[in-house]
Amino acid sequence: MTYVRETCGCCDCEKRCGALDVVFVIDSSESIGYTNFTLEKNFVINVVNRLGAIAKDPKSETGTRVGVVQYSHEGTFEAIQLDDERIDSLSSFKEAVKNLEWIAGGTWTPSALKFAYNKLIKESRRQKTRVFAVVITDGRHDPRDDDLNLRALCNHDVTVTAIGIGDMFHERHESENLYSIACDKPQQVRNMTLFSDLVAEKFIDDMEDVLCPDPQIVCPDLPCQTELYVAQCTQRPVDIVFLLDGSERLGEQNFHKARRFVEEVSRRLTLARRDDDPLNARVALLQFGGPGEQQVAFPLTSNLTVIHEALEGRALPQLLLARGSGHSARHHHVVRGARPGARRHAELAFVFLTVRRHGQRQHGGGGATPMRKQNVVPTVVGRGRRRGRGRAVQDQPGRRGRRLPREGLRRLAQPGFFDRFIRWIC
């Protein structure tokens, strides 16, 4: 996943381990010590970091859930439940683990295992879910505790990994206790000398393979790019016509934002080398207002100098508020006019920069018909959920107009919106 993120720069892949429940049972007795108890918590966090996203809904039948039991003397069990509704993300789980405090009492390991099964696994178990338990202890348990409960997690379709830390596990009796915890499966027993070995990278890798042996890596359906500022609309002819709202309602500030936006888009795209170039992009700008009130700022061109000079000379005209098919009267001229119009086989993209809906009553939505005939799918950048949606988008039966939802003109200068617009239009 790290390779994909660093190489593509455009997508954040997600690791999924399927329907998975993991319960950590960690020793919080006095012999552990505060420093080693902190290492236990860090181990839990580091392992869970490798398991991908935590299920947002703990009652869901899919996704990963994680629980923790810390134990010491009799009855002093503290737990992070598998079905705790507050644990709906990796960050919330980490916070809960960090808040666990060292108990510093005796060692009642068998009772803790019984508690883990009855209170965490049994009560919230999901169907068709793999269940793992990871048990950490530093030595012999209190003799008053029932040895039979060392196998409390066995015979319940739970895969148990027993981790013994300390020299005493070289003794036969203590080693047998670890094997009992691991349900007599020696391959699931880990012996360590130091608690610091818990957080070693190699051991974390080992635990990742145990808990999630067959992960599924899911990446967003986006093309990989080595950087954000990669030239767009290449290897095919694309003619883009911006239709800028020239009414008073637009306002001076929005007008200048739109003007800068058009110029920045022109600079970002790979422009055609000449008017009949069969590849790359050309740009045109038409200002529109009411009926008969349209101005071609510049026709379809790939000349940045022409675009810059035309935009620098633009001022906000005092056009009428009412408008509807006004833009359609001239867009045909821009696309098929006497000067070089749209190239043959070029993709036509119309981008409306507007602040309100067209005057439908006056004009009956006639602007959609010429676009429909010329296979144009417009993109509308407007003020809100409905107000930026013109009839040019609505009146195309069987065609899907493109509109950036809830993106107002105030966002034109934001880098995130700009990059998304380039991907959208290309």
PDB file of C-alpha atoms in Angstrom, residues 57-218:
ATOM      1  CA  ASP A  57     -20.718  -0.114  12.815  1.00  0.00           C
ATOM      2  CA  PRO A  58     -19.707  -2.701  15.465  1.00  0.00           C
ATOM      3  CA  LYS A  59     -22.951  -4.593  14.846  1.00  0.00           C
ATOM      4  CA  SER A  60     -22.200  -4.996  11.146  1.00  0.00           C
ATOM      5  CA  GLU A  61     -21.651  -8.523   9.859  1.00  0.00           C
ATOM      6  CA  THR A  62     -18.517  -7.419   8.010  1.00  0.00           C
ATOM      7  CA  GLY A  63     -15.331  -5.543   8.857  1.00  0.00           C
ATOM      8  CA  THR A  64     -12.731  -5.744  11.622  1.00  0.00           C
ATOM      9  CA  ARG A  65     -13.558  -5.329  15.308  1.00  0.00           C
ATOM     10  CA  VAL A  66     -10.987  -5.243  18.101  1.00  0.00           C
ATOM     11  CA  GLY A  67     -11.386  -5.721  21.852  1.00  0.00           C
ATOM     12  CA  VAL A  68      -8.974  -5.600  24.782  1.00  0.00           C
ATOM     13  CA  VAL A  69      -9.016  -7.155  28.264  1.00  0.00           C
ATOM     14  CA  GLN A  70      -6.452  -6.046  30.810  1.00  0.00           C
ATOM     15  CA  TYR A  71      -6.265  -8.109  33.971  1.00  0.00           C
ATOM     16  CA  SER A  72      -4.552  -8.313  37.326  1.00  0.00           C
ATOM     17  CA  HIS A  73      -5.898  -9.800  40.578  1.00  0.00           C
ATOM     18  CA  GLU A  74      -9.310 -11.382  41.058  1.00  0.00           C
ATOM     19  CA  GLY A  75     -12.175  -9.331  39.675  1.00  0.00           C
ATOM     20  CA  THR A  76     -10.031  -6.479  38.345  1.00  0.00           C
ATOM     21  CA  PHE A  77     -10.774  -6.906  34.671  1.00  0.00           C
ATOM     22  CA  GLU A  78     -11.133  -3.891  32.414  1.00  0.00           C
ATOM     23  CA  ALA A  79     -12.299  -4.260  28.837  1.00  0.00           C
ATOM     24  CA  ILE A  80     -12.743  -2.492  25.530  1.00  0.00           C
ATOM     25  CA  GLN A  81     -15.734  -4.357  24.135  1.00  0.00           C
ATOM     26  CA  LEU A  82     -15.881  -5.672  20.581  1.00  0.00           C
ATOM     27  CA  ASP A  83     -19.320  -4.120  20.112  1.00  0.00           C
ATOM     28  CA  ASP A  84     -18.595  -0.783  21.786  1.00  0.00           C
ATOM     29  CA  GLU A  85     -20.432   1.775  19.626  1.00  0.00           C
ATOM     30  CA  ARG A  86     -17.865   4.418  20.559  1.00  0.00           C
ATOM     31  CA  ILE A  87     -15.135   2.424  18.807  1.00  0.00           C
ATOM     32  CA  ASP A  88     -15.943   3.200  15.179  1.00  0.00           C
ATOM     33  CA  SER A  89     -12.514   4.134  13.853  1.00  0.00           C
ATOM     34  CA  LEU A  90      -8.836   3.424  14.319  1.00  0.00           C
ATOM     35  CA  SER A  91      -8.321   6.721  16.133  1.00  0.00           C
ATOM     36  CA  SER A  92     -11.109   6.049  18.644  1.00  0.00           C
ATOM     37  CA  PHE A  93      -9.666   2.597  19.350  1.00  0.00           C
ATOM     38  CA  LYS A  94      -6.177   4.017  19.893  1.00  0.00           C
ATOM     39  CA  GLU A  95      -7.541   6.596  22.299  1.00  0.00           C
ATOM     40  CA  ALA A  96      -9.340   3.901  24.304  1.00  0.00           C
ATOM     41  CA  VAL A  97      -6.168   1.784  24.550  1.00  0.00           C
ATOM     42  CA  LYS A  98      -4.049   4.745  25.630  1.00  0.00           C
ATOM     43  CA  ASN A  99      -6.545   5.473  28.413  1.00  0.00           C
ATOM     44  CA  LEU A 100      -6.047   2.033  29.999  1.00  0.00           C
ATOM     45  CA  GLU A 101      -4.195   2.424  33.314  1.00  0.00           C
ATOM     46  CA  TRP A 102      -1.806  -0.040  34.909  1.00  0.00           C
ATOM     47  CA  ILE A 103      -3.626  -1.963  37.678  1.00  0.00           C
ATOM     48  CA  ALA A 104      -0.501  -3.286  39.476  1.00  0.00           C
ATOM     49  CA  GLY A 105      -2.051  -6.198  41.385  1.00  0.00           C
ATOM     50  CA  GLY A 106      -1.873  -9.990  41.283  1.00  0.00           C
ATOM     51  CA  THR A 107      -2.000 -12.307  38.258  1.00  0.00           C
ATOM     52  CA  TRP A 108      -5.272 -14.141  37.607  1.00  0.00           C
ATOM     53  CA  THR A 109      -4.653 -15.259  34.034  1.00  0.00           C
ATOM     54  CA  PRO A 110      -7.146 -18.190  33.861  1.00  0.00           C
ATOM     55  CA  SER A 111     -10.014 -16.020  35.119  1.00  0.00           C
ATOM     56  CA  ALA A 112      -9.095 -13.306  32.619  1.00  0.00           C
ATOM     57  CA  LEU A 113      -9.331 -15.804  29.749  1.00  0.00           C
ATOM     58  CA  LYS A 114     -12.753 -16.950  30.942  1.00  0.00           C
ATOM     59  CA  PHE A 115     -13.867 -13.314  31.231  1.00  0.00           C
ATOM     60  CA  ALA A 116     -12.595 -12.567  27.699  1.00  0.00           C
ATOM     61  CA  TYR A 117     -14.628 -15.405  26.211  1.00  0.00           C
ATOM     62  CA  ASN A 118     -17.844 -14.875  28.183  1.00  0.00           C
ATOM     63  CA  LYS A 119     -17.993 -11.078  28.120  1.00  0.00           C
ATOM     64  CA  LEU A 120     -16.379 -10.169  24.802  1.00  0.00           C
ATOM     65  CA  ILE A 121     -16.499 -13.082  22.379  1.00  0.00           C
ATOM     66  CA  LYS A 122     -19.576 -15.089  23.367  1.00  0.00           C
ATOM     67  CA  GLU A 123     -21.915 -12.135  23.927  1.00  0.00           C
ATOM     68  CA  SER A 124     -21.159 -10.301  20.687  1.00  0.00           C
ATOM     69  CA  ARG A 125     -20.010 -12.997  18.289  1.00  0.00           C
ATOM     70  CA  ARG A 126     -20.954 -12.542  14.649  1.00  0.00           C
ATOM     71  CA  GLN A 127     -21.738 -15.355  12.249  1.00  0.00           C
ATOM     72  CA  LYS A 128     -19.072 -16.361   9.721  1.00  0.00           C
ATOM     73  CA  THR A 129     -16.469 -14.275  11.528  1.00  0.00           C
ATOM     74  CA  ARG A 130     -12.933 -15.423  12.240  1.00  0.00           C
ATOM     75  CA  VAL A 131     -12.036 -14.868  15.889  1.00  0.00           C
ATOM     76  CA  PHE A 132      -8.483 -14.458  17.182  1.00  0.00           C
ATOM     77  CA  ALA A 133      -7.189 -13.984  20.711  1.00  0.00           C
ATOM     78  CA  VAL A 134      -3.697 -12.741  21.589  1.00  0.00           C
ATOM     79  CA  VAL A 135      -2.699 -13.371  25.223  1.00  0.00           C
ATOM     80  CA  ILE A 136       0.328 -11.695  26.855  1.00  0.00           C
ATOM     81  CA  THR A 137       1.648 -12.712  30.282  1.00  0.00           C
ATOM     82  CA  ASP A 138       4.937 -12.537  32.181  1.00  0.00           C
ATOM     83  CA  GLY A 139       4.680 -15.625  34.365  1.00  0.00           C
ATOM     84  CA  ARG A 140       2.837 -17.933  36.701  1.00  0.00           C
ATOM     85  CA  HIS A 141      -0.658 -17.081  37.807  1.00  0.00           C
ATOM     86  CA  ASP A 142      -2.076 -16.962  41.319  1.00  0.00           C
ATOM     87  CA  PRO A 143      -2.413 -20.538  42.695  1.00  0.00           C
ATOM     88  CA  ARG A 144      -5.941 -19.737  43.908  1.00  0.00           C
ATOM     89  CA  ASP A 145      -7.089 -19.339  40.323  1.00  0.00           C
ATOM     90  CA  ASP A 146      -8.548 -22.339  38.492  1.00  0.00           C
ATOM     91  CA  ASP A 147      -6.064 -23.915  36.049  1.00  0.00           C
ATOM     92  CA  LEU A 148      -8.911 -25.364  34.001  1.00  0.00           C
ATOM     93  CA  ASN A 149      -9.755 -21.875  32.780  1.00  0.00           C
ATOM     94  CA  LEU A 150      -6.409 -21.684  30.972  1.00  0.00           C
ATOM     95  CA  ARG A 151      -8.294 -23.435  28.165  1.00  0.00           C
ATOM     96  CA  ALA A 152     -11.289 -21.117  28.346  1.00  0.00           C
ATOM     97  CA  LEU A 153     -10.764 -19.991  24.736  1.00  0.00           C
ATOM     98  CA  CYS A 154     -10.317 -23.511  23.359  1.00  0.00           C
ATOM     99  CA  ASN A 155     -13.027 -25.568  21.627  1.00  0.00           C
ATOM    100  CA  HIS A 156     -14.890 -22.387  20.650  1.00  0.00           C
ATOM    101  CA  ASP A 157     -13.439 -21.847  17.161  1.00  0.00           C
ATOM    102  CA  VAL A 158     -11.045 -19.202  18.473  1.00  0.00           C
ATOM    103  CA  THR A 159      -7.445 -19.076  17.234  1.00  0.00           C
ATOM    104  CA  VAL A 160      -5.265 -18.280  20.253  1.00  0.00           C
ATOM    105  CA  THR A 161      -1.708 -16.943  20.211  1.00  0.00           C
ATOM    106  CA  ALA A 162       0.014 -17.126  23.614  1.00  0.00           C
ATOM    107  CA  ILE A 163       2.964 -14.794  24.225  1.00  0.00           C
ATOM    108  CA  GLY A 164       5.126 -15.500  27.270  1.00  0.00           C
ATOM    109  CA  ILE A 165       7.697 -12.881  28.245  1.00  0.00           C
ATOM    110  CA  GLY A 166      10.475 -13.640  30.736  1.00  0.00           C
ATOM    111  CA  ASP A 167      13.040 -16.294  31.643  1.00  0.00           C
ATOM    112  CA  MET A 168      10.626 -18.359  33.725  1.00  0.00           C
ATOM    113  CA  PHE A 169       8.991 -19.765  30.608  1.00  0.00           C
ATOM    114  CA  HIS A 170      12.074 -21.899  30.142  1.00  0.00           C
ATOM    115  CA  GLU A 171      10.740 -23.872  33.100  1.00  0.00           C
ATOM    116  CA  ARG A 172       8.643 -26.839  32.070  1.00  0.00           C
ATOM    117  CA  HIS A 173       5.609 -26.009  34.214  1.00  0.00           C
ATOM    118  CA  GLU A 174       5.279 -22.444  32.956  1.00  0.00           C
ATOM    119  CA  SER A 175       5.851 -23.572  29.381  1.00  0.00           C
ATOM    120  CA  GLU A 176       2.999 -26.057  29.741  1.00  0.00           C
ATOM    121  CA  ASN A 177       0.736 -23.242  30.911  1.00  0.00           C
ATOM    122  CA  LEU A 178       1.457 -21.342  27.692  1.00  0.00           C
ATOM    123  CA  TYR A 179       0.646 -24.418  25.626  1.00  0.00           C
ATOM    124  CA  SER A 180      -2.636 -24.797  27.510  1.00  0.00           C
ATOM    125  CA  ILE A 181      -3.556 -21.190  26.723  1.00  0.00           C
ATOM    126  CA  ALA A 182      -2.739 -21.834  23.031  1.00  0.00           C
ATOM    127  CA  CYS A 183      -4.934 -24.961  23.041  1.00  0.00           C
ATOM    128  CA  ASP A 184      -1.914 -27.298  22.784  1.00  0.00           C
ATOM    129  CA  LYS A 185      -0.762 -25.829  19.485  1.00  0.00           C
ATOM    130  CA  PRO A 186       2.979 -25.137  19.820  1.00  0.00           C
ATOM    131  CA  GLN A 187       3.087 -23.144  16.567  1.00  0.00           C
ATOM    132  CA  GLN A 188       0.874 -20.554  18.270  1.00  0.00           C
ATOM    133  CA  VAL A 189       3.198 -20.019  21.237  1.00  0.00           C
ATOM    134  CA  ARG A 190       5.737 -17.182  21.269  1.00  0.00           C
ATOM    135  CA  ASN A 191       8.503 -16.912  23.889  1.00  0.00           C
ATOM    136  CA  MET A 192      10.332 -13.641  24.505  1.00  0.00           C
ATOM    137  CA  THR A 193      12.945 -12.457  26.949  1.00  0.00           C
ATOM    138  CA  LEU A 194      12.166  -8.725  26.897  1.00  0.00           C
ATOM    139  CA  PHE A 195       8.952  -6.738  26.554  1.00  0.00           C
ATOM    140  CA  SER A 196      10.684  -4.502  24.026  1.00  0.00           C
ATOM    141  CA  ASP A 197      10.641  -7.486  21.647  1.00  0.00           C
ATOM    142  CA  LEU A 198       6.868  -7.016  21.439  1.00  0.00           C
ATOM    143  CA  VAL A 199       7.208  -3.854  19.390  1.00  0.00           C
ATOM    144  CA  ALA A 200       9.996  -5.088  17.120  1.00  0.00           C
ATOM    145  CA  GLU A 201       9.083  -4.632  13.460  1.00  0.00           C
ATOM    146  CA  LYS A 202       9.718  -8.286  12.640  1.00  0.00           C
ATOM    147  CA  PHE A 203       7.349  -9.485  15.354  1.00  0.00           C
ATOM    148  CA  ILE A 204       4.639  -7.016  14.293  1.00  0.00           C
ATOM    149  CA  ASP A 205       4.985  -8.396  10.756  1.00  0.00           C
ATOM    150  CA  ASP A 206       4.597 -11.907  12.150  1.00  0.00           C
ATOM    151  CA  MET A 207       1.409 -10.991  14.026  1.00  0.00           C
ATOM    152  CA  GLU A 208       0.007  -9.281  10.946  1.00  0.00           C
ATOM    153  CA  ASP A 209       0.434 -12.514   8.985  1.00  0.00           C
ATOM    154  CA  VAL A 210      -1.226 -14.506  11.772  1.00  0.00           C
ATOM    155  CA  LEU A 211      -4.277 -12.251  12.127  1.00  0.00           C
ATOM    156  CA  CYS A 212      -4.760 -11.254   8.487  1.00  0.00           C
ATOM    157  CA  PRO A 213      -3.114 -13.906   6.292  1.00  0.00           C
ATOM    158  CA  ASP A 214      -5.098 -13.148   3.116  1.00  0.00           C
ATOM    159  CA  PRO A 215      -5.809  -9.418   3.011  1.00  0.00           C
ATOM    160  CA  GLN A 216      -7.720  -7.729   0.219  1.00  0.00           C
ATOM    161  CA  ILE A 217      -6.212  -4.453  -0.982  1.00  0.00           C
ATOM    162  CA  VAL A 218      -8.897  -2.095  -2.300  1.00  0.00           C
TER     163      VAL A 218
END
